[in-house]
Short mmCIF file of C-alpha atoms and ligand atoms in Angstrom, two decimals:
data_model
loop_
_atom_site.label_atom_id
_atom_site.label_comp_id
_atom_site.label_asym_id
_atom_site.label_seq_id
_atom_site.Cartn_x
_atom_site.Cartn_y
_atom_site.Cartn_z
CA MET J 1 -0.02 -0.03 -0.02
CA SER J 2 1.20 3.45 -0.83
CA GLN J 3 1.78 6.04 1.96
CA ARG J 4 -0.27 8.57 0.09
CA PHE J 5 -3.71 9.82 0.82
CA CYS J 6 -6.16 10.38 -1.86
CA CYS J 7 -8.71 13.07 -2.21
CA VAL J 8 -11.29 12.38 -4.78
CA GLY J 9 -12.76 15.50 -6.23
CA ALA J 10 -10.99 18.80 -6.59
CA GLY J 11 -13.80 21.13 -5.28
CA PHE J 12 -13.26 23.10 -2.08
CA SER J 13 -13.68 19.97 0.07
CA GLY J 14 -11.05 17.92 -1.48
CA ALA J 15 -8.63 20.92 -2.04
CA VAL J 16 -8.78 22.26 1.55
CA LEU J 17 -8.44 18.79 3.17
CA ALA J 18 -5.53 17.92 0.75
CA ARG J 19 -3.79 21.22 1.69
CA ALA J 20 -4.20 20.55 5.44
CA LEU J 21 -2.64 17.12 5.06
CA ALA J 22 0.12 18.50 2.77
CA GLU J 23 1.09 21.23 5.21
CA ALA J 24 1.32 18.55 7.89
CA GLY J 25 3.99 16.84 5.70
CA LEU J 26 1.63 14.15 4.30
CA PRO J 27 1.63 13.28 0.52
CA VAL J 28 -1.68 13.49 -1.21
CA LEU J 29 -3.00 12.62 -4.62
CA VAL J 30 -6.05 14.64 -5.71
CA VAL J 31 -8.02 13.18 -8.57
CA GLU J 32 -10.72 14.83 -10.43
CA GLU J 33 -12.74 13.37 -13.29
CA ARG J 34 -13.59 16.64 -14.81
CA GLY J 35 -10.92 18.46 -16.90
CA HIS J 36 -10.57 21.23 -14.25
CA VAL J 37 -10.35 21.90 -10.53
CA ALA J 38 -12.90 23.80 -8.47
CA GLY J 39 -15.89 21.55 -8.88
CA ASN J 40 -19.13 23.46 -9.49
CA CYS J 41 -17.50 26.74 -8.57
CA HIS J 42 -15.44 26.47 -11.76
CA THR J 43 -14.85 29.70 -13.59
CA GLU J 44 -13.27 30.28 -16.90
CA ARG J 45 -12.98 32.94 -19.64
CA ASP J 46 -15.73 32.68 -22.17
CA ALA J 47 -13.92 32.26 -25.47
CA ALA J 48 -16.19 34.44 -27.55
CA THR J 49 -16.54 37.32 -25.21
CA GLY J 50 -13.66 37.24 -22.86
CA VAL J 51 -16.07 37.43 -19.83
CA MET J 52 -15.14 35.38 -16.79
CA VAL J 53 -18.15 32.92 -16.42
CA HIS J 54 -19.18 30.81 -13.50
CA ARG J 55 -19.70 27.71 -15.55
CA PHE J 56 -22.03 25.93 -13.18
CA GLY J 57 -24.05 28.86 -12.02
CA PRO J 58 -23.28 32.03 -10.00
CA HIS J 59 -21.04 31.77 -6.96
CA ILE J 60 -20.78 34.71 -4.64
CA PHE J 61 -18.59 34.23 -1.68
CA HIS J 62 -20.15 35.31 1.60
CA THR J 63 -19.32 34.32 5.20
CA ALA J 64 -19.47 35.39 8.84
CA ASN J 65 -16.56 32.99 9.52
CA GLU J 66 -13.39 34.90 10.22
CA GLU J 67 -11.23 31.81 9.83
CA VAL J 68 -12.65 30.97 6.40
CA TRP J 69 -12.49 34.59 5.24
CA SER J 70 -8.78 34.91 6.04
CA TYR J 71 -8.05 31.29 4.69
CA VAL J 72 -9.41 32.18 1.21
CA HIS J 73 -7.31 35.44 1.31
CA ARG J 74 -4.17 33.39 1.71
CA PHE J 75 -4.79 32.08 -1.84
CA ALA J 76 -6.57 34.84 -3.76
CA ALA J 77 -7.20 38.57 -3.88
CA PHE J 78 -10.82 39.24 -3.50
CA ARG J 79 -12.84 42.17 -4.88
CA ARG J 80 -15.80 43.50 -2.92
CA TYR J 81 -19.04 42.46 -4.63
CA VAL J 82 -22.58 42.78 -3.21
CA ASN J 83 -25.23 40.53 -4.56
CA ARG J 84 -28.32 42.57 -5.43
CA VAL J 85 -30.89 40.26 -6.98
CA LYS J 86 -33.73 41.46 -9.10
CA ALA J 87 -36.95 39.53 -9.61
CA VAL J 88 -39.52 39.59 -12.39
CA VAL J 89 -43.12 38.92 -11.39
CA GLY J 90 -46.07 39.40 -13.82
CA GLY J 91 -44.09 41.63 -16.10
CA ARG J 92 -42.89 43.91 -13.21
CA MET J 93 -39.45 44.14 -11.83
CA PHE J 94 -38.77 43.94 -8.10
CA THR J 95 -35.89 43.77 -5.77
CA LEU J 96 -35.04 40.78 -3.54
CA PRO J 97 -34.72 39.66 -0.81
CA ILE J 98 -38.11 41.19 0.18
CA ASN J 99 -37.37 44.59 1.51
CA LEU J 100 -39.16 47.84 1.99
CA LEU J 101 -38.88 48.74 -1.59
CA THR J 102 -40.27 45.34 -2.64
CA LEU J 103 -43.21 45.71 -0.32
CA ASN J 104 -44.07 49.32 -1.37
CA GLN J 105 -43.78 48.57 -5.02
CA PHE J 106 -45.69 45.21 -4.85
CA PHE J 107 -48.49 46.72 -2.85
CA GLY J 108 -48.41 50.09 -4.48
CA ARG J 109 -47.97 51.90 -1.24
CA VAL J 110 -45.63 54.42 0.58
CA MET J 111 -44.93 52.77 3.88
CA GLY J 112 -42.33 53.36 6.50
CA PRO J 113 -40.75 50.42 8.33
CA ASP J 114 -43.33 50.37 11.17
CA GLU J 115 -46.28 50.58 8.93
CA ALA J 116 -44.78 47.90 6.66
CA ARG J 117 -44.34 45.59 9.73
CA ARG J 118 -48.04 46.22 10.59
CA TRP J 119 -48.98 45.54 6.91
CA LEU J 120 -47.11 42.40 6.74
CA ALA J 121 -48.56 41.16 10.09
CA SER J 122 -52.02 41.47 8.58
CA GLU J 123 -50.87 39.45 5.50
CA VAL J 124 -49.34 36.50 7.15
CA ARG J 125 -51.09 33.44 8.47
CA GLY J 126 -50.55 33.91 12.22
CA ASP J 127 -52.13 30.59 12.95
CA ILE J 128 -49.28 28.67 11.43
CA THR J 129 -46.84 28.40 14.29
CA ALA J 130 -44.97 25.28 13.49
CA PRO J 131 -44.74 25.23 9.59
CA ALA J 132 -44.71 21.70 8.32
CA ASN J 133 -43.48 22.49 4.82
CA PHE J 134 -42.26 25.23 2.41
CA GLU J 135 -45.69 26.63 1.63
CA GLU J 136 -46.74 26.89 5.28
CA GLN J 137 -43.40 28.46 6.10
CA ALA J 138 -43.94 31.08 3.24
CA LEU J 139 -47.53 31.77 4.39
CA ALA J 140 -46.37 32.31 7.90
CA LEU J 141 -43.44 34.63 6.84
CA VAL J 142 -44.90 36.70 4.02
CA GLY J 143 -48.59 35.75 3.56
CA ALA J 144 -50.44 34.38 0.43
CA ARG J 145 -50.00 37.34 -1.91
CA LEU J 146 -46.22 37.63 -1.70
CA TYR J 147 -45.82 33.86 -1.56
CA ARG J 148 -47.73 33.30 -4.85
CA ALA J 149 -45.95 36.11 -6.56
CA PHE J 150 -42.21 35.44 -5.46
CA PHE J 151 -42.06 31.86 -4.19
CA GLU J 152 -44.62 29.51 -5.47
CA GLY J 153 -43.76 29.38 -9.23
CA TYR J 154 -39.98 29.82 -8.72
CA THR J 155 -39.88 26.90 -6.17
CA ARG J 156 -41.99 24.69 -8.43
CA LYS J 157 -39.50 25.25 -11.20
CA GLN J 158 -36.42 24.94 -9.07
CA TRP J 159 -37.45 21.88 -7.22
CA GLY J 160 -40.02 20.27 -9.58
CA ARG J 161 -42.41 19.66 -6.67
CA GLU J 162 -45.28 21.38 -5.11
CA PRO J 163 -44.07 23.68 -2.42
CA ARG J 164 -46.22 21.91 0.18
CA GLU J 165 -44.17 18.75 -0.48
CA LEU J 166 -40.92 20.52 0.20
CA PRO J 167 -39.30 21.06 3.66
CA ALA J 168 -39.69 24.44 5.31
CA ALA J 169 -35.91 24.75 5.74
CA ILE J 170 -35.43 25.70 2.08
CA LEU J 171 -37.14 29.07 2.82
CA LYS J 172 -35.45 29.88 6.04
CA ARG J 173 -32.37 30.81 4.02
CA LEU J 174 -34.12 34.06 2.74
CA PRO J 175 -34.29 37.14 5.01
CA ILE J 176 -37.11 39.79 4.93
CA ARG J 177 -36.02 43.30 5.56
CA PHE J 178 -37.92 46.34 6.86
CA SER J 179 -35.18 48.77 5.32
CA TYR J 180 -34.15 49.50 1.86
CA ASP J 181 -31.05 47.22 2.29
CA ASP J 182 -31.27 44.87 -0.85
CA ASN J 183 -28.00 42.96 -0.11
CA TYR J 184 -29.06 39.41 -0.79
CA PHE J 185 -26.87 38.13 2.05
CA ASP J 186 -26.57 38.97 5.70
CA HIS J 187 -22.90 38.02 6.17
CA PRO J 188 -20.35 40.73 6.98
CA HIS J 189 -17.91 39.47 4.35
CA GLN J 190 -18.80 39.22 0.68
CA GLY J 191 -16.72 39.26 -2.45
CA ILE J 192 -15.58 37.48 -5.55
CA PRO J 193 -11.99 36.29 -6.20
CA GLU J 194 -10.40 38.58 -8.69
CA ARG J 195 -8.99 35.81 -10.97
CA GLY J 196 -11.91 33.40 -10.48
CA TYR J 197 -12.59 30.36 -8.31
CA THR J 198 -10.59 27.99 -10.40
CA ALA J 199 -7.44 30.10 -9.83
CA LEU J 200 -8.34 30.18 -6.08
CA VAL J 201 -8.69 26.36 -5.77
CA GLY J 202 -5.54 25.93 -7.99
CA ALA J 203 -3.60 27.98 -5.54
CA ILE J 204 -4.87 25.95 -2.48
CA LEU J 205 -3.78 22.79 -4.44
CA ASP J 206 -0.28 24.25 -5.33
CA HIS J 207 1.92 22.61 -2.73
CA PRO J 208 4.86 20.22 -3.26
CA ALA J 209 3.14 17.42 -1.36
CA ILE J 210 0.10 17.52 -3.49
CA GLU J 211 -0.20 15.89 -6.94
CA VAL J 212 -3.26 16.87 -8.86
CA ARG J 213 -4.61 14.60 -11.79
CA VAL J 214 -7.63 16.01 -13.69
CA SER J 215 -9.63 14.10 -16.42
CA CYS J 216 -8.99 11.08 -14.24
CA ARG J 217 -11.56 8.76 -12.53
CA PHE J 218 -10.64 7.32 -9.22
CA GLU J 219 -11.74 3.87 -10.43
CA ALA J 220 -8.99 4.00 -13.08
CA LEU J 221 -6.13 4.38 -10.52
CA ALA J 222 -3.95 1.28 -9.81
CA GLU J 223 -2.58 2.69 -6.52
CA SER J 224 -3.92 1.74 -3.07
CA PHE J 225 -3.99 4.50 -0.60
CA ARG J 226 -3.47 4.97 3.07
CA HIS J 227 -7.04 6.54 3.23
CA VAL J 228 -9.41 7.89 0.69
CA PHE J 229 -11.42 11.08 1.11
CA TRP J 230 -14.40 10.88 -1.18
CA SER J 231 -16.19 14.15 -2.08
CA GLY J 232 -18.08 12.53 -4.94
CA PRO J 233 -21.61 11.39 -4.61
CA LEU J 234 -22.13 9.21 -1.56
CA ASP J 235 -24.28 6.64 -3.34
CA ARG J 236 -21.76 6.26 -6.16
CA TRP J 237 -19.06 5.12 -3.88
CA PHE J 238 -21.42 2.22 -2.85
CA ALA J 239 -22.41 1.50 -6.54
CA TYR J 240 -25.89 2.78 -5.88
CA ARG J 241 -26.63 -0.45 -3.97
CA ALA J 242 -29.57 1.18 -2.15
CA GLY J 243 -30.77 3.15 -5.24
CA ARG J 244 -29.95 6.64 -6.30
CA LEU J 245 -30.07 9.69 -4.11
CA GLU J 246 -32.01 12.48 -5.90
CA TYR J 247 -30.53 15.66 -7.15
CA ARG J 248 -31.65 18.55 -9.28
CA THR J 249 -29.37 19.51 -12.18
CA LEU J 250 -29.25 22.60 -14.26
CA ASP J 251 -29.37 23.25 -17.94
CA PHE J 252 -27.96 26.42 -19.25
CA GLU J 253 -29.11 28.22 -22.25
CA ARG J 254 -26.42 30.58 -23.60
CA ILE J 255 -27.21 34.03 -25.02
CA GLU J 256 -24.54 36.19 -26.47
CA ARG J 257 -24.79 39.73 -27.90
CA ALA J 258 -23.34 43.11 -28.18
CA GLY J 259 -23.53 45.55 -25.16
CA ASP J 260 -25.42 45.02 -21.92
CA PHE J 261 -28.32 42.45 -21.74
CA GLN J 262 -29.94 43.02 -18.39
CA GLY J 263 -27.86 45.55 -16.58
CA THR J 264 -27.24 43.33 -13.53
CA ALA J 265 -25.79 39.98 -12.75
CA VAL J 266 -28.82 38.05 -11.46
CA VAL J 267 -32.45 38.25 -12.44
CA ASN J 268 -34.96 35.75 -10.82
CA TRP J 269 -38.02 34.86 -13.06
CA CYS J 270 -40.65 33.97 -10.54
CA ASP J 271 -43.59 33.20 -12.79
CA ASP J 272 -44.60 29.61 -13.72
CA ALA J 273 -45.09 30.68 -17.30
CA VAL J 274 -41.37 31.49 -17.87
CA PRO J 275 -39.49 28.22 -17.98
CA TRP J 276 -36.24 29.39 -16.54
CA THR J 277 -35.49 30.27 -12.98
CA ARG J 278 -32.68 32.84 -13.32
CA SER J 279 -30.89 34.75 -16.07
CA VAL J 280 -27.25 35.45 -15.08
CA GLU J 281 -25.10 37.99 -16.91
CA HIS J 282 -21.52 37.15 -15.90
CA LYS J 283 -19.73 40.32 -16.72
CA HIS J 284 -21.55 42.08 -13.91
CA PHE J 285 -19.84 39.74 -11.33
CA ALA J 286 -16.64 41.63 -12.21
CA PRO J 287 -17.53 45.27 -12.41
CA TRP J 288 -13.91 46.10 -12.20
CA GLU J 289 -13.44 44.62 -15.71
CA ALA J 290 -17.07 44.84 -17.17
CA GLU J 291 -16.49 48.01 -19.07
CA GLY J 292 -13.86 46.28 -21.17
CA PHE J 293 -16.15 43.86 -22.99
CA ALA J 294 -17.90 44.72 -26.29
CA ARG J 295 -20.01 41.67 -26.17
CA THR J 296 -21.84 40.05 -23.22
CA VAL J 297 -22.84 36.50 -22.34
CA VAL J 298 -25.98 35.47 -20.39
CA PHE J 299 -27.04 32.03 -19.14
CA ARG J 300 -30.72 31.17 -18.46
CA GLU J 301 -30.96 28.29 -15.95
CA ARG J 302 -33.50 25.66 -15.91
CA SER J 303 -33.67 22.93 -13.30
CA ARG J 304 -34.70 19.41 -13.63
CA THR J 305 -34.22 15.98 -11.92
CA ALA J 306 -30.60 14.78 -12.50
CA GLY J 307 -30.42 11.61 -14.55
CA PRO J 308 -27.43 9.19 -14.20
CA GLU J 309 -25.30 11.11 -16.70
CA ASP J 310 -26.04 14.61 -15.29
CA ALA J 311 -24.02 16.69 -13.06
CA PRO J 312 -25.68 16.73 -9.65
CA PHE J 313 -26.34 20.16 -8.20
CA TYR J 314 -28.95 20.44 -5.46
CA PRO J 315 -29.59 17.44 -3.18
CA VAL J 316 -33.37 16.86 -2.95
CA ARG J 317 -33.98 16.15 0.78
CA LEU J 318 -37.56 14.88 1.03
CA ALA J 319 -39.07 12.52 3.67
CA GLU J 320 -39.45 9.74 1.02
CA GLY J 321 -35.65 9.73 0.35
CA GLU J 322 -34.41 9.93 3.83
CA ALA J 323 -34.54 6.21 4.39
CA ARG J 324 -32.34 5.71 1.37
CA PHE J 325 -29.87 8.45 2.72
CA ALA J 326 -29.85 6.68 6.10
CA ALA J 327 -29.06 3.44 4.41
CA TYR J 328 -25.95 4.94 2.79
CA ARG J 329 -24.90 6.70 6.00
CA GLU J 330 -24.99 3.31 7.64
CA MET J 331 -22.86 1.77 4.90
CA ALA J 332 -20.47 4.65 5.28
CA ALA J 333 -20.24 3.97 9.01
CA GLY J 334 -19.21 0.44 8.27
CA ALA J 335 -16.80 1.26 5.51
CA ARG J 336 -13.07 1.17 6.12
CA GLY J 337 -10.30 3.21 4.62
CA VAL J 338 -12.54 5.90 3.24
CA SER J 339 -14.28 9.00 4.58
CA PHE J 340 -16.96 11.27 2.95
CA LEU J 341 -17.12 14.96 2.76
CA GLY J 342 -18.63 17.96 1.07
CA ARG J 343 -21.92 18.57 -0.68
CA LEU J 344 -21.97 15.27 -2.53
CA GLY J 345 -20.20 13.15 0.00
CA THR J 346 -22.56 14.13 2.72
CA PHE J 347 -25.69 14.88 0.49
CA ARG J 348 -26.29 18.34 1.93
CA TYR J 349 -26.76 21.80 0.27
CA LEU J 350 -23.67 23.67 1.37
CA ASP J 351 -22.61 27.20 0.75
CA MET J 352 -18.92 27.56 -0.10
CA ASP J 353 -17.94 28.90 3.26
CA VAL J 354 -19.55 26.12 5.13
CA THR J 355 -17.80 23.66 2.77
CA ILE J 356 -14.44 25.20 3.56
CA ALA J 357 -15.10 25.47 7.32
CA GLU J 358 -16.04 21.79 7.41
CA ALA J 359 -12.96 20.78 5.32
CA LEU J 360 -10.67 22.70 7.79
CA ALA J 361 -12.40 20.99 10.79
CA ALA J 362 -12.07 17.59 8.98
CA GLY J 363 -8.41 18.32 8.40
CA ARG J 364 -7.84 18.98 12.09
CA ARG J 365 -9.79 15.87 13.07
CA VAL J 366 -7.91 13.70 10.64
CA LEU J 367 -4.56 14.95 11.81
CA ALA J 368 -5.60 14.36 15.44
CA CYS J 369 -6.67 10.78 14.66
CA LEU J 370 -3.33 10.08 12.84
CA GLY J 371 -1.40 11.57 15.71
CA GLN J 372 -3.22 9.33 18.35
CA GLY J 373 -3.26 6.23 16.08
CA ARG J 374 -7.19 6.28 15.93
CA ALA J 375 -9.27 5.35 12.92
CA ILE J 376 -10.42 8.27 10.76
CA PRO J 377 -14.11 8.64 11.08
CA PRO J 378 -16.46 8.11 8.08
CA PHE J 379 -17.78 11.73 8.27
CA PRO J 380 -14.83 13.60 9.67
CA GLU J 381 -16.59 16.98 9.51
CA ASP J 382 -19.55 15.91 11.69
CA GLY J 383 -20.59 18.54 14.14
CA ALA J 384 -18.16 21.10 12.70
CA ALA J 385 -20.61 23.39 10.93
N1 LIG I 401 -36.82 31.11 -3.87
C1 LIG I 401 -37.98 31.64 -4.48
N2 LIG I 401 -37.94 32.66 -5.19
C2 LIG I 401 -36.83 33.40 -5.46
C3 LIG I 401 -35.61 33.03 -4.76
C4 LIG I 401 -35.60 31.89 -4.01
O1 LIG I 401 -38.99 30.97 -4.33
O2 LIG I 401 -36.86 34.40 -6.17
C5 LIG I 401 -36.89 29.99 -2.95
C6 LIG I 401 -36.45 28.72 -3.81
O3 LIG I 401 -37.22 27.55 -3.36
C7 LIG I 401 -34.98 28.50 -3.49
C8 LIG I 401 -34.91 28.97 -2.04
O4 LIG I 401 -35.84 30.09 -1.93
O5 LIG I 401 -34.62 27.13 -3.69
C9 LIG I 401 -33.53 29.37 -1.61
O6 LIG I 401 -33.13 30.50 -2.43
P1 LIG I 401 -31.58 30.75 -2.68
O7 LIG I 401 -31.48 32.10 -3.40
O8 LIG I 401 -30.89 30.73 -1.45
O9 LIG I 401 -31.22 29.63 -3.64
P2 LIG I 401 -29.78 29.40 -4.40
O10 LIG I 401 -29.28 30.69 -4.92
O11 LIG I 401 -28.93 28.69 -3.44
O12 LIG I 401 -30.22 28.47 -5.51
#
């Protein structure tokens, strides 16, 4: 057996963990089946326009975790970027997350914060104290009219399910503001790496104890490793023995033209009648270079159930699939020589900063286990988030 460790997948999980091992003097092979590192954060220059595009959908880095924020700054310069999302509803343009401007425009009123609070209190379903699903959560938070306009259609398109079949937790991620603050995120730190995410992840992997192999499947390797850290799909490691875990995938429709298409990076299309969920104009993610492009490129996103050959994006966590997920967790607990991490390895929807925080915690846990001669746990990030 080789003395090397193997990280399968060169997204944030695999790269951050590999770096932690390498900095402790341990050799690591990182294998990635795609032709590039950075996983779904991958960025590249669009050949036709020169715009830096987020190939698998927009990624805006935001965090309240000081350790993570200083960690990413070790490897890349960041530019300040504030995500301000616009939403189209019934042919009208609004601002998200729901804030005082959204409320005033939607209801055709001129309310201050206190009046808007009272207004919303009369909109919401006060009788729903323990929301059992997404729809109830939305009705309790914003009431029927805002729910139907901003959430019902979008959520149906995004998840391919009726909102009342979806967990309430999906909506808890979105704040409601009684101010004109239209920053999509609440975190104190927000930005975009100046040279893109692929350069950032490349820099994390740039260490003499790390070998990176892209366009290479783990299954094709002849080497046997001291331990494998798998950030691919949990069910794939076990050859789908208990059936497939469900994911949503995205299709991207490319639009290229002269000038400026929509004037902003992200527009959500909330109506059922529009088949896409978002249109994303990537040059606006890099306002420091946006002026330099004569042409622009936009991607419209459509979501659907991931088939066996599709890239998995969003884990679908529904009651009916939980028994299957539990079966895989049990298999993982019994497996030897392998640990699971990241969005696909643990089947959770993770923001980038949480992914990094967990990989850093996993690295500490793994090094402690090695130091004490203990077995590395199947989910080394457990309890770290
Ligand atoms: N959502 C919605 N309308 C919107 C934006 C979000 O209904 O205009 C719902 C949708 O169900 C989505 C969830 O809120 O999955 C979380 O939104 P977020 O913007 O965090 O999704 P992400 O950008 O991570 O896909």
